Amino acid sequence: MEKTLVNVKKVNFIDEVTSVMHTIETSDEIDIEPILSQGKRDILRVKNKIYGINETEDIVIGYKLKLKDNLFNMQTMALIDGGVVEGNKYSGTEAGVTIERHQFTMEIFTEEKDYSRTTGYAKFTYKHCKGKPAKYKVKDGEFLVPEYEAESIPFRGEKPVEIEFMSTMPTDPVTPSTGDMKVVGGTVTDSNSDVSVSITSNIKWTFTNAINQDDVNSINFAVTKKSDGSMVSGDVTIDISKKIVTFVPTSIGIGITYIAEAKAVNLLDGSGTTTPISVEFTTI
């Protein structure tokens, strides 16, 4: 089905570590370019005759995103540039030191037109973005227009981009606060020799040893409804130490029993796999 899409309606930034979302509506240009693992073409040529061609295809591993904002937003600056906001002051990263920027999800909304009428919207979603140092220019007689760059690299088994069409623009936050979920008893915990689990307003698995980040996805770390096995949607992230995996539900019911499961995953050093663990909890 053909769509006529135009304009940058708004952009949501969702911090995958803190789950905090903020929105900008003042961007008018976003460049999106695929990050490729280049294929190769080998040709067997003898003098003026070709005897064989062997080719491998390009593979998309993610996207580069370059965004211009016509206003200076300190939250956007901090998330992408990597610094911190302290009151009415933004402080950049420490000079000469590498930092671990928070990964974030970027949602870009555009308008769908039927001739001159707006008939719907499209949402482009890029997960696990990591920002780069921001670019900007201060010049006499010109407004400051920050330019931000980030790279979105999906985890194994995830899609590099998702495009959803909708009739109305969502007004509620896409990622609810982790405080939305409460469990019977306040906290549910369990553990085995490899991992401990803590369930409060989210689900957190803490491993004894670092695990392979490629194994961190919604298949290996899942929350399902006990009655019918249906999966709960949510965001799965891993911390810098590669020992703590957090599941933040984006939609969950009240008064329902769920199962939080961590399957066996590979250790980072390749020495083996972890022991799986499954924990029941009931929401209130």
mmCIF file of C-alpha atoms in Angstrom:
data_model
loop_
_atom_site.group_PDB
_atom_site.id
_atom_site.type_symbol
_atom_site.label_atom_id
_atom_site.label_comp_id
_atom_site.label_asym_id
_atom_site.label_seq_id
_atom_site.Cartn_x
_atom_site.Cartn_y
_atom_site.Cartn_z
ATOM 1 C CA MET A 1 0.000 0.000 0.000
ATOM 2 C CA GLU A 2 1.406 3.388 -1.003
ATOM 3 C CA LYS A 3 1.750 6.158 1.582
ATOM 4 C CA THR A 4 2.437 9.874 1.196
ATOM 5 C CA LEU A 5 4.550 10.875 4.184
ATOM 6 C CA VAL A 6 5.793 14.362 4.997
ATOM 7 C CA ASN A 7 7.210 16.481 7.858
ATOM 8 C CA VAL A 8 8.807 15.660 11.204
ATOM 9 C CA LYS A 9 5.826 15.851 13.543
ATOM 10 C CA LYS A 10 7.684 14.999 16.740
ATOM 11 C CA VAL A 11 10.496 12.830 18.107
ATOM 12 C CA ASN A 12 10.381 10.765 21.316
ATOM 13 C CA PHE A 13 13.592 9.854 23.145
ATOM 14 C CA ILE A 14 13.258 6.992 25.654
ATOM 15 C CA ASP A 15 16.239 6.362 27.934
ATOM 16 C CA GLU A 16 16.594 2.544 28.078
ATOM 17 C CA VAL A 17 18.364 2.689 31.454
ATOM 18 C CA THR A 18 16.045 5.033 33.389
ATOM 19 C CA SER A 19 12.898 4.603 31.197
ATOM 20 C CA VAL A 20 12.488 8.397 31.195
ATOM 21 C CA MET A 21 10.977 9.788 27.999
ATOM 22 C CA HIS A 22 11.095 13.294 26.613
ATOM 23 C CA THR A 23 9.734 14.727 23.365
ATOM 24 C CA ILE A 24 10.847 17.420 20.947
ATOM 25 C CA GLU A 25 8.589 18.986 18.330
ATOM 26 C CA THR A 26 11.064 21.456 16.847
ATOM 27 C CA SER A 27 13.147 19.223 14.586
ATOM 28 C CA ASP A 28 12.661 19.642 10.834
ATOM 29 C CA GLU A 29 15.369 17.384 9.430
ATOM 30 C CA ILE A 30 16.570 13.856 10.218
ATOM 31 C CA ASP A 31 19.048 11.976 8.015
ATOM 32 C CA ILE A 32 18.821 8.175 8.245
ATOM 33 C CA GLU A 33 21.536 6.012 6.707
ATOM 34 C CA PRO A 34 22.001 2.225 6.971
ATOM 35 C CA ILE A 35 25.097 0.777 8.618
ATOM 36 C CA LEU A 36 26.187 -2.097 6.394
ATOM 37 C CA SER A 37 28.402 -5.114 6.589
ATOM 38 C CA GLN A 38 29.608 -4.901 3.013
ATOM 39 C CA GLY A 39 29.265 -7.926 0.771
ATOM 40 C CA LYS A 40 31.972 -9.061 -1.590
ATOM 41 C CA ARG A 41 32.152 -9.971 -5.274
ATOM 42 C CA ASP A 42 34.865 -12.352 -6.481
ATOM 43 C CA ILE A 43 35.276 -12.763 -10.230
ATOM 44 C CA LEU A 44 37.271 -15.524 -11.895
ATOM 45 C CA ARG A 45 38.507 -13.899 -15.092
ATOM 46 C CA VAL A 46 41.049 -15.362 -17.460
ATOM 47 C CA LYS A 47 42.123 -12.821 -20.074
ATOM 48 C CA ASN A 48 38.942 -11.634 -21.781
ATOM 49 C CA LYS A 49 36.594 -14.312 -20.440
ATOM 50 C CA ILE A 50 34.759 -14.577 -17.128
ATOM 51 C CA TYR A 51 34.351 -18.118 -15.820
ATOM 52 C CA GLY A 52 32.589 -17.494 -12.544
ATOM 53 C CA ILE A 53 31.197 -14.871 -10.164
ATOM 54 C CA ASN A 54 30.778 -15.443 -6.443
ATOM 55 C CA GLU A 55 28.860 -12.807 -4.455
ATOM 56 C CA THR A 56 27.804 -12.174 -0.888
ATOM 57 C CA GLU A 57 25.096 -9.607 -0.112
ATOM 58 C CA ASP A 58 25.281 -6.456 2.012
ATOM 59 C CA ILE A 59 23.779 -6.947 5.495
ATOM 60 C CA VAL A 60 22.139 -4.132 7.472
ATOM 61 C CA ILE A 61 23.353 -4.112 11.092
ATOM 62 C CA GLY A 62 21.748 -0.828 12.121
ATOM 63 C CA TYR A 63 21.225 2.819 11.221
ATOM 64 C CA LYS A 64 23.036 6.138 11.588
ATOM 65 C CA LEU A 65 20.715 8.958 12.601
ATOM 66 C CA LYS A 66 21.538 12.653 12.272
ATOM 67 C CA LEU A 67 19.005 15.102 13.712
ATOM 68 C CA LYS A 68 18.795 18.887 13.720
ATOM 69 C CA ASP A 69 16.748 20.655 16.392
ATOM 70 C CA ASN A 70 15.786 24.305 15.949
ATOM 71 C CA LEU A 71 15.739 24.808 19.728
ATOM 72 C CA PHE A 72 18.326 23.876 22.354
ATOM 73 C CA ASN A 73 16.932 21.092 24.591
ATOM 74 C CA MET A 74 19.138 20.196 27.573
ATOM 75 C CA GLN A 75 17.552 16.727 27.997
ATOM 76 C CA THR A 76 18.339 15.843 24.403
ATOM 77 C CA MET A 77 21.844 17.240 24.765
ATOM 78 C CA ALA A 78 22.512 15.200 27.916
ATOM 79 C CA LEU A 79 21.161 11.943 26.481
ATOM 80 C CA ILE A 80 23.066 12.132 23.197
ATOM 81 C CA ASP A 81 26.171 14.110 24.160
ATOM 82 C CA GLY A 82 26.565 12.161 27.405
ATOM 83 C CA GLY A 83 26.716 14.947 30.011
ATOM 84 C CA VAL A 84 24.362 15.852 32.857
ATOM 85 C CA VAL A 85 21.724 18.506 33.566
ATOM 86 C CA GLU A 86 22.112 20.262 36.915
ATOM 87 C CA GLY A 87 19.312 22.765 37.449
ATOM 88 C CA ASN A 88 19.623 25.337 34.681
ATOM 89 C CA LYS A 89 23.119 24.171 33.671
ATOM 90 C CA TYR A 90 24.315 21.486 31.270
ATOM 91 C CA SER A 91 27.744 19.980 32.013
ATOM 92 C CA GLY A 92 29.483 17.997 29.301
ATOM 93 C CA THR A 93 31.592 14.887 29.727
ATOM 94 C CA GLU A 94 34.974 14.986 31.456
ATOM 95 C CA ALA A 95 37.781 15.819 29.035
ATOM 96 C CA GLY A 96 40.133 13.000 28.135
ATOM 97 C CA VAL A 97 37.950 10.258 29.600
ATOM 98 C CA THR A 98 35.702 7.797 27.786
ATOM 99 C CA ILE A 99 32.157 7.423 29.090
ATOM 100 C CA GLU A 100 29.373 4.870 28.736
ATOM 101 C CA ARG A 101 26.398 6.765 27.317
ATOM 102 C CA HIS A 102 22.890 5.490 28.026
ATOM 103 C CA GLN A 103 21.278 3.635 25.153
ATOM 104 C CA PHE A 104 17.928 5.023 24.084
ATOM 105 C CA THR A 105 15.025 4.341 21.735
ATOM 106 C CA MET A 106 14.173 7.007 19.169
ATOM 107 C CA GLU A 107 10.621 7.274 17.805
ATOM 108 C CA ILE A 108 10.150 9.568 14.802
ATOM 109 C CA PHE A 109 6.602 10.581 13.839
ATOM 110 C CA THR A 110 5.635 11.837 10.376
ATOM 111 C CA GLU A 111 2.307 12.815 8.811
ATOM 112 C CA GLU A 112 0.422 10.867 6.145
ATOM 113 C CA LYS A 113 -1.293 13.077 3.571
ATOM 114 C CA ASP A 114 -4.167 12.531 1.162
ATOM 115 C CA TYR A 115 -3.690 15.512 -1.147
ATOM 116 C CA SER A 116 -3.893 18.395 1.373
ATOM 117 C CA ARG A 117 -5.521 16.513 4.282
ATOM 118 C CA THR A 118 -3.681 14.768 7.120
ATOM 119 C CA THR A 119 -5.175 11.271 7.265
ATOM 120 C CA GLY A 120 -2.803 9.554 9.664
ATOM 121 C CA TYR A 121 0.700 9.237 11.015
ATOM 122 C CA ALA A 122 3.712 6.934 10.748
ATOM 123 C CA LYS A 123 6.068 6.058 13.599
ATOM 124 C CA PHE A 124 9.650 4.991 12.837
ATOM 125 C CA THR A 125 11.281 3.215 15.796
ATOM 126 C CA TYR A 126 15.039 2.728 16.234
ATOM 127 C CA LYS A 127 16.157 0.839 19.360
ATOM 128 C CA HIS A 128 19.402 0.821 21.342
ATOM 129 C CA CYS A 129 20.689 4.118 19.964
ATOM 130 C CA LYS A 130 23.974 5.415 21.323
ATOM 131 C CA GLY A 131 24.811 9.095 20.936
ATOM 132 C CA LYS A 132 27.972 10.842 19.801
ATOM 133 C CA PRO A 133 29.394 14.219 20.898
ATOM 134 C CA ALA A 134 27.026 16.966 19.738
ATOM 135 C CA LYS A 135 27.879 19.493 17.016
ATOM 136 C CA TYR A 136 26.755 23.122 17.045
ATOM 137 C CA LYS A 137 27.873 26.520 15.828
ATOM 138 C CA VAL A 138 27.506 29.877 17.531
ATOM 139 C CA LYS A 139 27.528 32.672 14.959
ATOM 140 C CA ASP A 140 26.611 36.334 15.095
ATOM 141 C CA GLY A 141 23.198 36.977 13.557
ATOM 142 C CA GLU A 142 22.243 33.273 13.333
ATOM 143 C CA PHE A 143 20.224 31.045 15.649
ATOM 144 C CA LEU A 144 22.039 28.151 17.282
ATOM 145 C CA VAL A 145 20.855 24.881 15.722
ATOM 146 C CA PRO A 146 22.295 21.817 17.519
ATOM 147 C CA GLU A 147 23.076 18.765 15.382
ATOM 148 C CA TYR A 148 22.926 15.364 17.035
ATOM 149 C CA GLU A 149 24.232 12.018 15.807
ATOM 150 C CA ALA A 150 23.534 8.500 17.067
ATOM 151 C CA GLU A 151 23.856 4.916 15.909
ATOM 152 C CA SER A 152 21.101 2.338 16.405
ATOM 153 C CA ILE A 153 22.431 -1.238 16.572
ATOM 154 C CA PRO A 154 19.717 -3.841 17.333
ATOM 155 C CA PHE A 155 20.396 -6.947 19.393
ATOM 156 C CA ARG A 156 20.491 -10.354 17.759
ATOM 157 C CA GLY A 157 17.054 -11.319 16.397
ATOM 158 C CA GLU A 158 15.662 -7.760 16.554
ATOM 159 C CA LYS A 159 14.652 -5.639 13.563
ATOM 160 C CA PRO A 160 16.797 -2.575 12.735
ATOM 161 C CA VAL A 161 13.680 -0.447 12.158
ATOM 162 C CA GLU A 162 9.940 -0.750 12.776
ATOM 163 C CA ILE A 163 7.422 1.439 10.934
ATOM 164 C CA GLU A 164 3.904 1.595 12.357
ATOM 165 C CA PHE A 165 0.972 3.413 10.748
ATOM 166 C CA MET A 166 -1.784 4.892 12.917
ATOM 167 C CA SER A 167 -4.861 7.034 12.444
ATOM 168 C CA THR A 168 -4.206 9.348 15.412
ATOM 169 C CA MET A 169 -1.104 10.658 17.104
ATOM 170 C CA PRO A 170 -0.488 8.973 20.480
ATOM 171 C CA THR A 171 -0.633 11.468 23.325
ATOM 172 C CA ASP A 172 0.269 9.244 26.269
ATOM 173 C CA PRO A 173 3.867 8.265 26.980
ATOM 174 C CA VAL A 174 4.841 5.198 24.972
ATOM 175 C CA THR A 175 6.879 3.781 27.837
ATOM 176 C CA PRO A 176 5.021 4.025 31.159
ATOM 177 C CA SER A 177 6.875 4.712 34.372
ATOM 178 C CA THR A 178 8.313 1.644 36.072
ATOM 179 C CA GLY A 179 6.274 2.689 39.104
ATOM 180 C CA ASP A 180 3.110 1.525 37.322
ATOM 181 C CA MET A 181 3.759 -2.117 38.328
ATOM 182 C CA LYS A 182 3.346 -3.298 41.915
ATOM 183 C CA VAL A 183 3.556 -6.853 43.209
ATOM 184 C CA VAL A 184 2.094 -8.729 46.156
ATOM 185 C CA GLY A 185 4.512 -8.432 49.071
ATOM 186 C CA GLY A 186 6.241 -5.386 47.617
ATOM 187 C CA THR A 187 9.208 -7.444 46.429
ATOM 188 C CA VAL A 188 9.586 -10.981 45.068
ATOM 189 C CA THR A 189 13.056 -12.552 45.062
ATOM 190 C CA ASP A 190 14.686 -15.852 44.135
ATOM 191 C CA SER A 191 18.135 -17.091 43.161
ATOM 192 C CA ASN A 192 20.297 -20.002 42.063
ATOM 193 C CA SER A 193 24.053 -20.502 41.760
ATOM 194 C CA ASP A 194 24.331 -18.184 38.732
ATOM 195 C CA VAL A 195 21.686 -15.484 39.068
ATOM 196 C CA SER A 196 19.419 -13.720 41.543
ATOM 197 C CA VAL A 197 16.041 -12.178 40.669
ATOM 198 C CA SER A 198 14.345 -9.147 42.212
ATOM 199 C CA ILE A 199 10.824 -8.154 41.152
ATOM 200 C CA THR A 200 9.451 -4.792 42.284
ATOM 201 C CA SER A 201 8.320 -2.187 39.737
ATOM 202 C CA ASN A 202 10.419 -4.040 37.149
ATOM 203 C CA ILE A 203 12.231 -7.371 36.879
ATOM 204 C CA LYS A 204 15.969 -7.414 37.508
ATOM 205 C CA TRP A 205 18.276 -10.398 37.037
ATOM 206 C CA THR A 206 21.750 -10.035 38.600
ATOM 207 C CA PHE A 207 24.329 -12.566 37.398
ATOM 208 C CA THR A 208 27.419 -13.713 39.272
ATOM 209 C CA ASN A 209 29.520 -13.509 36.095
ATOM 210 C CA ALA A 210 29.260 -11.317 32.983
ATOM 211 C CA ILE A 211 27.042 -12.684 30.207
ATOM 212 C CA ASN A 212 27.079 -12.291 26.425
ATOM 213 C CA GLN A 213 25.156 -9.139 25.466
ATOM 214 C CA ASP A 214 24.005 -10.780 22.200
ATOM 215 C CA ASP A 215 21.867 -13.177 24.265
ATOM 216 C CA VAL A 216 19.945 -10.356 25.957
ATOM 217 C CA ASN A 217 16.587 -10.196 24.168
ATOM 218 C CA SER A 218 12.873 -10.694 24.791
ATOM 219 C CA ILE A 219 13.152 -14.419 24.027
ATOM 220 C CA ASN A 220 15.765 -15.275 26.659
ATOM 221 C CA PHE A 221 14.397 -12.801 29.218
ATOM 222 C CA ALA A 222 10.621 -12.938 29.132
ATOM 223 C CA VAL A 223 7.550 -12.283 31.254
ATOM 224 C CA THR A 224 4.443 -14.322 30.454
ATOM 225 C CA LYS A 225 0.919 -14.586 31.831
ATOM 226 C CA LYS A 226 0.638 -17.852 33.804
ATOM 227 C CA SER A 227 -2.947 -18.590 32.668
ATOM 228 C CA ASP A 228 -2.345 -18.629 28.910
ATOM 229 C CA GLY A 229 1.377 -18.128 28.321
ATOM 230 C CA SER A 230 0.912 -14.833 26.474
ATOM 231 C CA MET A 231 3.991 -12.605 26.509
ATOM 232 C CA VAL A 232 4.122 -9.217 28.218
ATOM 233 C CA SER A 233 5.582 -6.453 26.071
ATOM 234 C CA GLY A 234 8.524 -4.572 27.526
ATOM 235 C CA ASP A 235 12.073 -3.325 27.117
ATOM 236 C CA VAL A 236 15.070 -5.512 27.994
ATOM 237 C CA THR A 237 18.406 -3.838 28.728
ATOM 238 C CA ILE A 238 21.798 -4.835 30.117
ATOM 239 C CA ASP A 239 24.116 -2.650 32.187
ATOM 240 C CA ILE A 240 27.755 -1.736 31.530
ATOM 241 C CA SER A 241 29.116 -4.600 33.666
ATOM 242 C CA LYS A 242 27.077 -7.078 31.591
ATOM 243 C CA LYS A 243 25.847 -8.655 34.825
ATOM 244 C CA ILE A 244 22.483 -6.912 35.380
ATOM 245 C CA VAL A 245 19.548 -7.407 32.984
ATOM 246 C CA THR A 246 16.396 -5.342 33.515
ATOM 247 C CA PHE A 247 12.922 -5.896 32.055
ATOM 248 C CA VAL A 248 10.627 -2.861 32.136
ATOM 249 C CA PRO A 249 7.024 -3.785 31.213
ATOM 250 C CA THR A 250 5.216 -1.401 28.885
ATOM 251 C CA SER A 251 1.802 -2.953 29.570
ATOM 252 C CA ILE A 252 0.804 -5.211 32.442
ATOM 253 C CA GLY A 253 -2.473 -6.052 34.188
ATOM 254 C CA ILE A 254 -3.536 -5.843 37.822
ATOM 255 C CA GLY A 255 -4.405 -8.886 39.937
ATOM 256 C CA ILE A 256 -2.770 -11.292 37.475
ATOM 257 C CA THR A 257 -0.100 -13.937 38.081
ATOM 258 C CA TYR A 258 2.908 -13.799 35.770
ATOM 259 C CA ILE A 259 6.073 -15.810 35.291
ATOM 260 C CA ALA A 260 9.453 -14.067 34.871
ATOM 261 C CA GLU A 261 11.907 -16.380 33.132
ATOM 262 C CA ALA A 262 15.589 -16.117 32.320
ATOM 263 C CA LYS A 263 16.719 -18.913 30.028
ATOM 264 C CA ALA A 264 20.244 -20.316 29.902
ATOM 265 C CA VAL A 265 22.528 -17.759 28.232
ATOM 266 C CA ASN A 266 26.193 -17.778 27.272
ATOM 267 C CA LEU A 267 28.824 -16.418 29.628
ATOM 268 C CA LEU A 268 30.909 -13.581 28.206
ATOM 269 C CA ASP A 269 34.178 -15.496 28.568
ATOM 270 C CA GLY A 270 32.780 -18.461 26.616
ATOM 271 C CA SER A 271 33.240 -20.883 29.503
ATOM 272 C CA GLY A 272 29.661 -22.127 29.493
ATOM 273 C CA THR A 273 26.040 -21.115 30.051
ATOM 274 C CA THR A 274 24.040 -19.908 33.029
ATOM 275 C CA THR A 275 21.436 -21.883 34.943
ATOM 276 C CA PRO A 276 17.881 -20.878 33.927
ATOM 277 C CA ILE A 277 15.499 -19.491 36.514
ATOM 278 C CA SER A 278 11.717 -18.994 36.599
ATOM 279 C CA VAL A 279 9.819 -16.941 39.203
ATOM 280 C CA GLU A 280 6.086 -16.382 39.729
ATOM 281 C CA PHE A 281 4.661 -13.065 40.911
ATOM 282 C CA THR A 282 1.221 -11.481 41.172
ATOM 283 C CA THR A 283 0.470 -7.819 40.470
ATOM 284 C CA ILE A 284 -1.711 -5.559 42.603
#
